[in-house]
Backbone as JSON Lines, residues from 0, in Angstrom:
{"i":0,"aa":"X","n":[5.5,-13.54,2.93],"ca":[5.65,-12.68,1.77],"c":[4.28,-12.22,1.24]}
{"i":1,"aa":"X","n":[4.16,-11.08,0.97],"ca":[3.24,-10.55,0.26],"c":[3.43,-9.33,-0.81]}
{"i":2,"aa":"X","n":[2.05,-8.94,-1.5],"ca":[2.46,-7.54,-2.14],"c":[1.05,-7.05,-1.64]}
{"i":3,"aa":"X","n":[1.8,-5.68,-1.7],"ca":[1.14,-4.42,-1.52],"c":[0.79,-3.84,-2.55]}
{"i":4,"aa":"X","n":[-0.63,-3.02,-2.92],"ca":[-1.17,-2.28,-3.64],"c":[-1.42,-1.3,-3.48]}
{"i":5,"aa":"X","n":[-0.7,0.07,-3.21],"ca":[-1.24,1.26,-2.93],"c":[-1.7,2.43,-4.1]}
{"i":6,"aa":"X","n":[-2.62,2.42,-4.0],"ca":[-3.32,3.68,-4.82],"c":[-2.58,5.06,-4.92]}
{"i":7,"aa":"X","n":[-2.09,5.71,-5.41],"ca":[-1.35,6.93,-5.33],"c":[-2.23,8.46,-6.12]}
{"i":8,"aa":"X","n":[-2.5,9.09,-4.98],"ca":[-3.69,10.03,-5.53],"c":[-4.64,9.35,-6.31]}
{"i":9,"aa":"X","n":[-5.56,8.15,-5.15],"ca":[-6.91,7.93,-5.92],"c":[-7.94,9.27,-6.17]}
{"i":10,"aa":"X","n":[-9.01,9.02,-6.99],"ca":[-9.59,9.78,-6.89],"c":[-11.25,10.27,-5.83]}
{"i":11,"aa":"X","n":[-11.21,9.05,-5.14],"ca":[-11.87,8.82,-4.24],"c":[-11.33,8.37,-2.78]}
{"i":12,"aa":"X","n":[-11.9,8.4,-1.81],"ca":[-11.54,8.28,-0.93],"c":[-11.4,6.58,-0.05]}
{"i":13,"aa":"X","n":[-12.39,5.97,-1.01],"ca":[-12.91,4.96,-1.38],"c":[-11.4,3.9,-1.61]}
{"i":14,"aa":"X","n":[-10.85,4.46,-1.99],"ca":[-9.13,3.58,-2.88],"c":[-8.68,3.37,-1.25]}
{"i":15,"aa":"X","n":[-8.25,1.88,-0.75],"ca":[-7.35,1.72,0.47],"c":[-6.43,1.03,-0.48]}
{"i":16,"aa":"X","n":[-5.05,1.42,0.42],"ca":[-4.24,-0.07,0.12],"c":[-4.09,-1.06,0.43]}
{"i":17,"aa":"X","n":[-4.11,-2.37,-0.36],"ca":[-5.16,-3.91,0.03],"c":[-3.47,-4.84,-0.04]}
{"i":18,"aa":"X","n":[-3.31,-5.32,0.63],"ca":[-2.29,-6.3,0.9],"c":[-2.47,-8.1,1.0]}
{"i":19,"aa":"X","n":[-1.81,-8.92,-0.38],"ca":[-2.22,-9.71,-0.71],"c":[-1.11,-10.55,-0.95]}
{"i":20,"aa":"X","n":[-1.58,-12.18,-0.77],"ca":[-0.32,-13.59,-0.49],"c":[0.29,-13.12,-2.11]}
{"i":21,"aa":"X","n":[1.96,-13.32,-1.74],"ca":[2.63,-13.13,-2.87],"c":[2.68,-14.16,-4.11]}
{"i":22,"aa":"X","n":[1.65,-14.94,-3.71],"ca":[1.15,-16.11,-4.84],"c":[-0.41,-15.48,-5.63]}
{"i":23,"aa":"X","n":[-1.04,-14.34,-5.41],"ca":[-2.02,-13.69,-6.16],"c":[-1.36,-13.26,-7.49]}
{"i":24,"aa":"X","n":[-2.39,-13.43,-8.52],"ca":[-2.39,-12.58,-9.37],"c":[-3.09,-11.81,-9.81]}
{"i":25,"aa":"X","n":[-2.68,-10.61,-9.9],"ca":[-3.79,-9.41,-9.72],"c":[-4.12,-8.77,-11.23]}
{"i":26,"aa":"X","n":[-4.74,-8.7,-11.77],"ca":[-5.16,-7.88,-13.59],"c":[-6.19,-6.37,-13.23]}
{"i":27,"aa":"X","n":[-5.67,-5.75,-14.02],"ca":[-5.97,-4.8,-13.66],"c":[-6.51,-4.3,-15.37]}
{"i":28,"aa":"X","n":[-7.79,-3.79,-15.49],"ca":[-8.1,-3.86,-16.82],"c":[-9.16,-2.55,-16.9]}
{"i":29,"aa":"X","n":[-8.99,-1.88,-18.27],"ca":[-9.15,-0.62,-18.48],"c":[-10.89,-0.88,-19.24]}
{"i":30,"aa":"X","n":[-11.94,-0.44,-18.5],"ca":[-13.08,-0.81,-19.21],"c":[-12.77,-0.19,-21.21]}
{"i":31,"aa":"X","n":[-13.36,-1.12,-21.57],"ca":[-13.45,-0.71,-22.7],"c":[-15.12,0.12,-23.32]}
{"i":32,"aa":"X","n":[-15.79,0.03,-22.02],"ca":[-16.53,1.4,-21.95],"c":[-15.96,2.83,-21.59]}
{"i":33,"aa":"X","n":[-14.74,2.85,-21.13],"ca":[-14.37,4.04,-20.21],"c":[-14.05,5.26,-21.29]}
{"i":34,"aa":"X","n":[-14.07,6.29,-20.81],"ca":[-13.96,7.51,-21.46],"c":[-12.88,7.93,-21.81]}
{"i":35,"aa":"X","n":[-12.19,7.65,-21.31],"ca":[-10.57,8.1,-21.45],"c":[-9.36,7.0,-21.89]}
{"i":36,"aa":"X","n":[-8.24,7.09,-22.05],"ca":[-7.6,5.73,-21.74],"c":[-6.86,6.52,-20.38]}
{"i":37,"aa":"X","n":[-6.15,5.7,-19.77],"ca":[-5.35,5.44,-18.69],"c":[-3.78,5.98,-18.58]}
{"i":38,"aa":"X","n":[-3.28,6.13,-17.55],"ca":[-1.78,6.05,-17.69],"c":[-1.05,6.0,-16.4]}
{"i":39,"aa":"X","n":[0.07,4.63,-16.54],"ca":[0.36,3.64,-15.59],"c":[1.22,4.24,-15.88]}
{"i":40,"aa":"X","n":[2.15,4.07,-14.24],"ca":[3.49,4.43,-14.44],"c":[3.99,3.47,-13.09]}
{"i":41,"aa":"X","n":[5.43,3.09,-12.8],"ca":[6.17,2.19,-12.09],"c":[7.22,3.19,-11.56]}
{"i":42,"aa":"X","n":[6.88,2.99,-9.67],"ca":[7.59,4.0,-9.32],"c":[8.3,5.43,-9.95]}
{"i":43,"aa":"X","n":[6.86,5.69,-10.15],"ca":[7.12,7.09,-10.79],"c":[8.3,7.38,-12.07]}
{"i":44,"aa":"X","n":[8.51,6.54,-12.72],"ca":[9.26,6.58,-13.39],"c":[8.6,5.52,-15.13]}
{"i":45,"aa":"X","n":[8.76,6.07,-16.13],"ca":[8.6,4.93,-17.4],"c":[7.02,5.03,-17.14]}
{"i":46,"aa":"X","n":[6.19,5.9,-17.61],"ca":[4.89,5.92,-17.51],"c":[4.29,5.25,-18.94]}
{"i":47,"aa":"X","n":[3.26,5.02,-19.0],"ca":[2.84,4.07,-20.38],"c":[1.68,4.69,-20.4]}
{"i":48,"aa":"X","n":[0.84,4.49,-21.8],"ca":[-0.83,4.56,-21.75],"c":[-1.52,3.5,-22.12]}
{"i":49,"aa":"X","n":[-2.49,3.4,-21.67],"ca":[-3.52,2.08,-21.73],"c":[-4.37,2.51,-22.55]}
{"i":50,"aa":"X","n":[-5.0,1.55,-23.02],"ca":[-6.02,1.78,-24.07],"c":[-7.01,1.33,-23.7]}
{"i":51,"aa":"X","n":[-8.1,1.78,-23.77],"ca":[-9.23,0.6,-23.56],"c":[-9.67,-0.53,-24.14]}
{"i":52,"aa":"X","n":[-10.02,-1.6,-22.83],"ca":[-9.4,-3.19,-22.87],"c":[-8.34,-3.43,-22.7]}
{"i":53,"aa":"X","n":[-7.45,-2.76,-22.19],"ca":[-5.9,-3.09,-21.82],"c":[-6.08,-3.94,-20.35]}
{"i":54,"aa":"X","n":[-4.99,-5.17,-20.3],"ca":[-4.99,-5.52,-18.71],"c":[-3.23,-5.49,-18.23]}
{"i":55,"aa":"X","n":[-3.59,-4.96,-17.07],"ca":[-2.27,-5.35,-16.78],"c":[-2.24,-6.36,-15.73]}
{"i":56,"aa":"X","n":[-1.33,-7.39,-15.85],"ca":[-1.0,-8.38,-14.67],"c":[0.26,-8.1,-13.9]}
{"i":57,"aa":"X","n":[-0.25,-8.51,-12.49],"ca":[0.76,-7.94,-11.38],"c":[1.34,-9.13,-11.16]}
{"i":58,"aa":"X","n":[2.59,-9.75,-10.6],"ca":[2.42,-10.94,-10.34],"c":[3.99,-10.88,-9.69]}
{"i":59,"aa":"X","n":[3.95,-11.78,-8.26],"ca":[5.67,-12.1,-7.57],"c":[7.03,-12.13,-8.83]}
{"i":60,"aa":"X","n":[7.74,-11.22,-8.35],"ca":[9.18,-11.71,-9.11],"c":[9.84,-12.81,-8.83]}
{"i":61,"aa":"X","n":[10.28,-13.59,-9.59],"ca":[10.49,-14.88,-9.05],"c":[12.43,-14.65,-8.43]}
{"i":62,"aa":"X","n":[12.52,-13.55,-8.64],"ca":[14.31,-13.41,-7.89],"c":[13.63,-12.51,-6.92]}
{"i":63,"aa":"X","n":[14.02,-13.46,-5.06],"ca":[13.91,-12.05,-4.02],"c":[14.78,-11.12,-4.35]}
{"i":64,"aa":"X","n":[14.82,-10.3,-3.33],"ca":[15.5,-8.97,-3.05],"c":[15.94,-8.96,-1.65]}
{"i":65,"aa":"X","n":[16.91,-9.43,-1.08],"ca":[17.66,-9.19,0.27],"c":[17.68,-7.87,0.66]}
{"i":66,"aa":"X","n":[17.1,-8.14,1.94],"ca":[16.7,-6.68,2.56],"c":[17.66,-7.08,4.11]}
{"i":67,"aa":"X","n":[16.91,-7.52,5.16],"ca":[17.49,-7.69,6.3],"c":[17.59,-9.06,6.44]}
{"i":68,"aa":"X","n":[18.47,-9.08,7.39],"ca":[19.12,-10.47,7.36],"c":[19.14,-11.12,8.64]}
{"i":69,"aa":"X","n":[19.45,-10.14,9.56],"ca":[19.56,-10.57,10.73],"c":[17.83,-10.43,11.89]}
{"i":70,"aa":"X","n":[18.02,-11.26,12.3],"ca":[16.39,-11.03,13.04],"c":[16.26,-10.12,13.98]}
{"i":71,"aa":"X","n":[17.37,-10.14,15.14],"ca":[17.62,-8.98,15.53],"c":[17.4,-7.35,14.99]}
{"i":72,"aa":"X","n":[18.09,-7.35,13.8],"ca":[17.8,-5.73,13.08],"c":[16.28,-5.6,12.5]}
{"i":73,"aa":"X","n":[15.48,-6.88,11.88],"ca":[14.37,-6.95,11.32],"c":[13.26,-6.15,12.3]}
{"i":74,"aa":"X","n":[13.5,-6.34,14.06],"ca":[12.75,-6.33,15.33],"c":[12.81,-4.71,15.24]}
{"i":75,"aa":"X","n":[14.36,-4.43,15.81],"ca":[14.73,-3.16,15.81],"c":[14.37,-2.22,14.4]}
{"i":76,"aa":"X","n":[14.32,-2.79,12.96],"ca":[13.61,-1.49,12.2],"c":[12.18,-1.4,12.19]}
{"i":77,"aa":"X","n":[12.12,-2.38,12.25],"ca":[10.23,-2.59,12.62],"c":[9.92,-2.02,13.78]}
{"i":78,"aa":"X","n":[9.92,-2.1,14.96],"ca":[10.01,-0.91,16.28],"c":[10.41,0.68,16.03]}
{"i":79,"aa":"X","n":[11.18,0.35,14.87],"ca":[11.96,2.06,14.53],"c":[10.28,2.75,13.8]}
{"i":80,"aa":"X","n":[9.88,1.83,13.06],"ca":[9.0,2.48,12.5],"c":[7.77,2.8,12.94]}
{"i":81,"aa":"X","n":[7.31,1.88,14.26],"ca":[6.57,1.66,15.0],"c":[6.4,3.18,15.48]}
{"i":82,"aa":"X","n":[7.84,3.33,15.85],"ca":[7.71,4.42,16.69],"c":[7.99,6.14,15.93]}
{"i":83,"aa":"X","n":[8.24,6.01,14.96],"ca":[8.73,7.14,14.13],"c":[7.02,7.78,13.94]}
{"i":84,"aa":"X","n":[6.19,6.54,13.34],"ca":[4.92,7.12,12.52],"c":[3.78,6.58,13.6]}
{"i":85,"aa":"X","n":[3.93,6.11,15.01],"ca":[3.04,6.06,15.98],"c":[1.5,5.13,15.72]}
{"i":86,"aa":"X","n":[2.17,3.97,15.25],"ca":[1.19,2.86,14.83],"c":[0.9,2.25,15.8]}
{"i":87,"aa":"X","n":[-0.03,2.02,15.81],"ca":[-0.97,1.23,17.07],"c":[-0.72,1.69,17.85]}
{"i":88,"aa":"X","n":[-0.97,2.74,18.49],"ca":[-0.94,3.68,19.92],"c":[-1.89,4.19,19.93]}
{"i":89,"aa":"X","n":[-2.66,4.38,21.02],"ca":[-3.54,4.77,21.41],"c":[-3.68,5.3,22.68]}
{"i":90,"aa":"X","n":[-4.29,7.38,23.1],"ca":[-4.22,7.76,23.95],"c":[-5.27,7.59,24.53]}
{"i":91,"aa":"X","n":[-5.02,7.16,26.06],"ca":[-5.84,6.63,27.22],"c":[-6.89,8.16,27.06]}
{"i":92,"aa":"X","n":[-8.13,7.11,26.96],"ca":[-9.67,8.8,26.72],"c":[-9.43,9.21,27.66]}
{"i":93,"aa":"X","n":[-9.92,10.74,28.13],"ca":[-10.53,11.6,28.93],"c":[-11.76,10.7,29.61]}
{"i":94,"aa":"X","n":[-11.97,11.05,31.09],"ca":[-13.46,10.6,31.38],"c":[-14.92,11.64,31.15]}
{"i":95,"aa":"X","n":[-15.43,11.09,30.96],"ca":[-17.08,12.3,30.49],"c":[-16.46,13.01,31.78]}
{"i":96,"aa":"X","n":[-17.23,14.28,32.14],"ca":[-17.12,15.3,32.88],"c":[-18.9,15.41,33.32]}
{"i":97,"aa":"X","n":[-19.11,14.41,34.61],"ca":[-20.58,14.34,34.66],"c":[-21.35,15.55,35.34]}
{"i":98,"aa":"X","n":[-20.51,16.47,35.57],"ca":[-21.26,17.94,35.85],"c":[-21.08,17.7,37.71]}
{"i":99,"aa":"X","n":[-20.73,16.81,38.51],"ca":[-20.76,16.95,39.48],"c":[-19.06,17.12,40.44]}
{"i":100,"aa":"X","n":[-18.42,17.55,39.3],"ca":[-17.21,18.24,40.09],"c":[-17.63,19.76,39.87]}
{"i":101,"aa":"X","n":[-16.89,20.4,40.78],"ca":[-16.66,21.69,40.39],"c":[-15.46,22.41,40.32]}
């Protein structure tokens, strides 16, 4: 188990999404030097504003969420996706072209 953190339109290129044991707790805190305040929102939906010095804590829900069940289907959607968005594939290089064909 883990959670995921993805940045959604960072403003740098700099923002990855960082994936972490679902026993972290993550705070997330609004300098109270910063210029602006903030504004969080949860799956795009119920947006809030932060103030500066605001933190927010991320932290495991303590009720899972049943997703797949069977190990079999877990293999097969995980392969589905594998193959839909072409993760970890890699096309065999070209060789240099050392000038002595013609």
């Amino acid at each position: 188990p883990c959670i995921a953190l993805t940045p959604i339109c960072p403003h740098t290129l700099s923002f990855r999404p960082v994936v972490v044991s679902d026993e972290t707790i993550i705070h997330i805190q609004i300098p109270k030097l910063a210029r602006y305040n903030a504004i969080i929102s949860f799956d795009g939906r119920n947006h809030f504003t932060l103030k500066k010095g605001d933190v927010v804590e991320i932290i495991k829900c303590p009720y899972s969420v049943p997703t797949f069940k069977s190990q079999r289907f877990n293999v097969e959607w995980f392969q589905g996706l594998v193959s839909k968005f072409n993760w970890n594939l890699r096309e065999l290089q070209k060789p240099f072209d050392d000038g002595t064909t013609s």
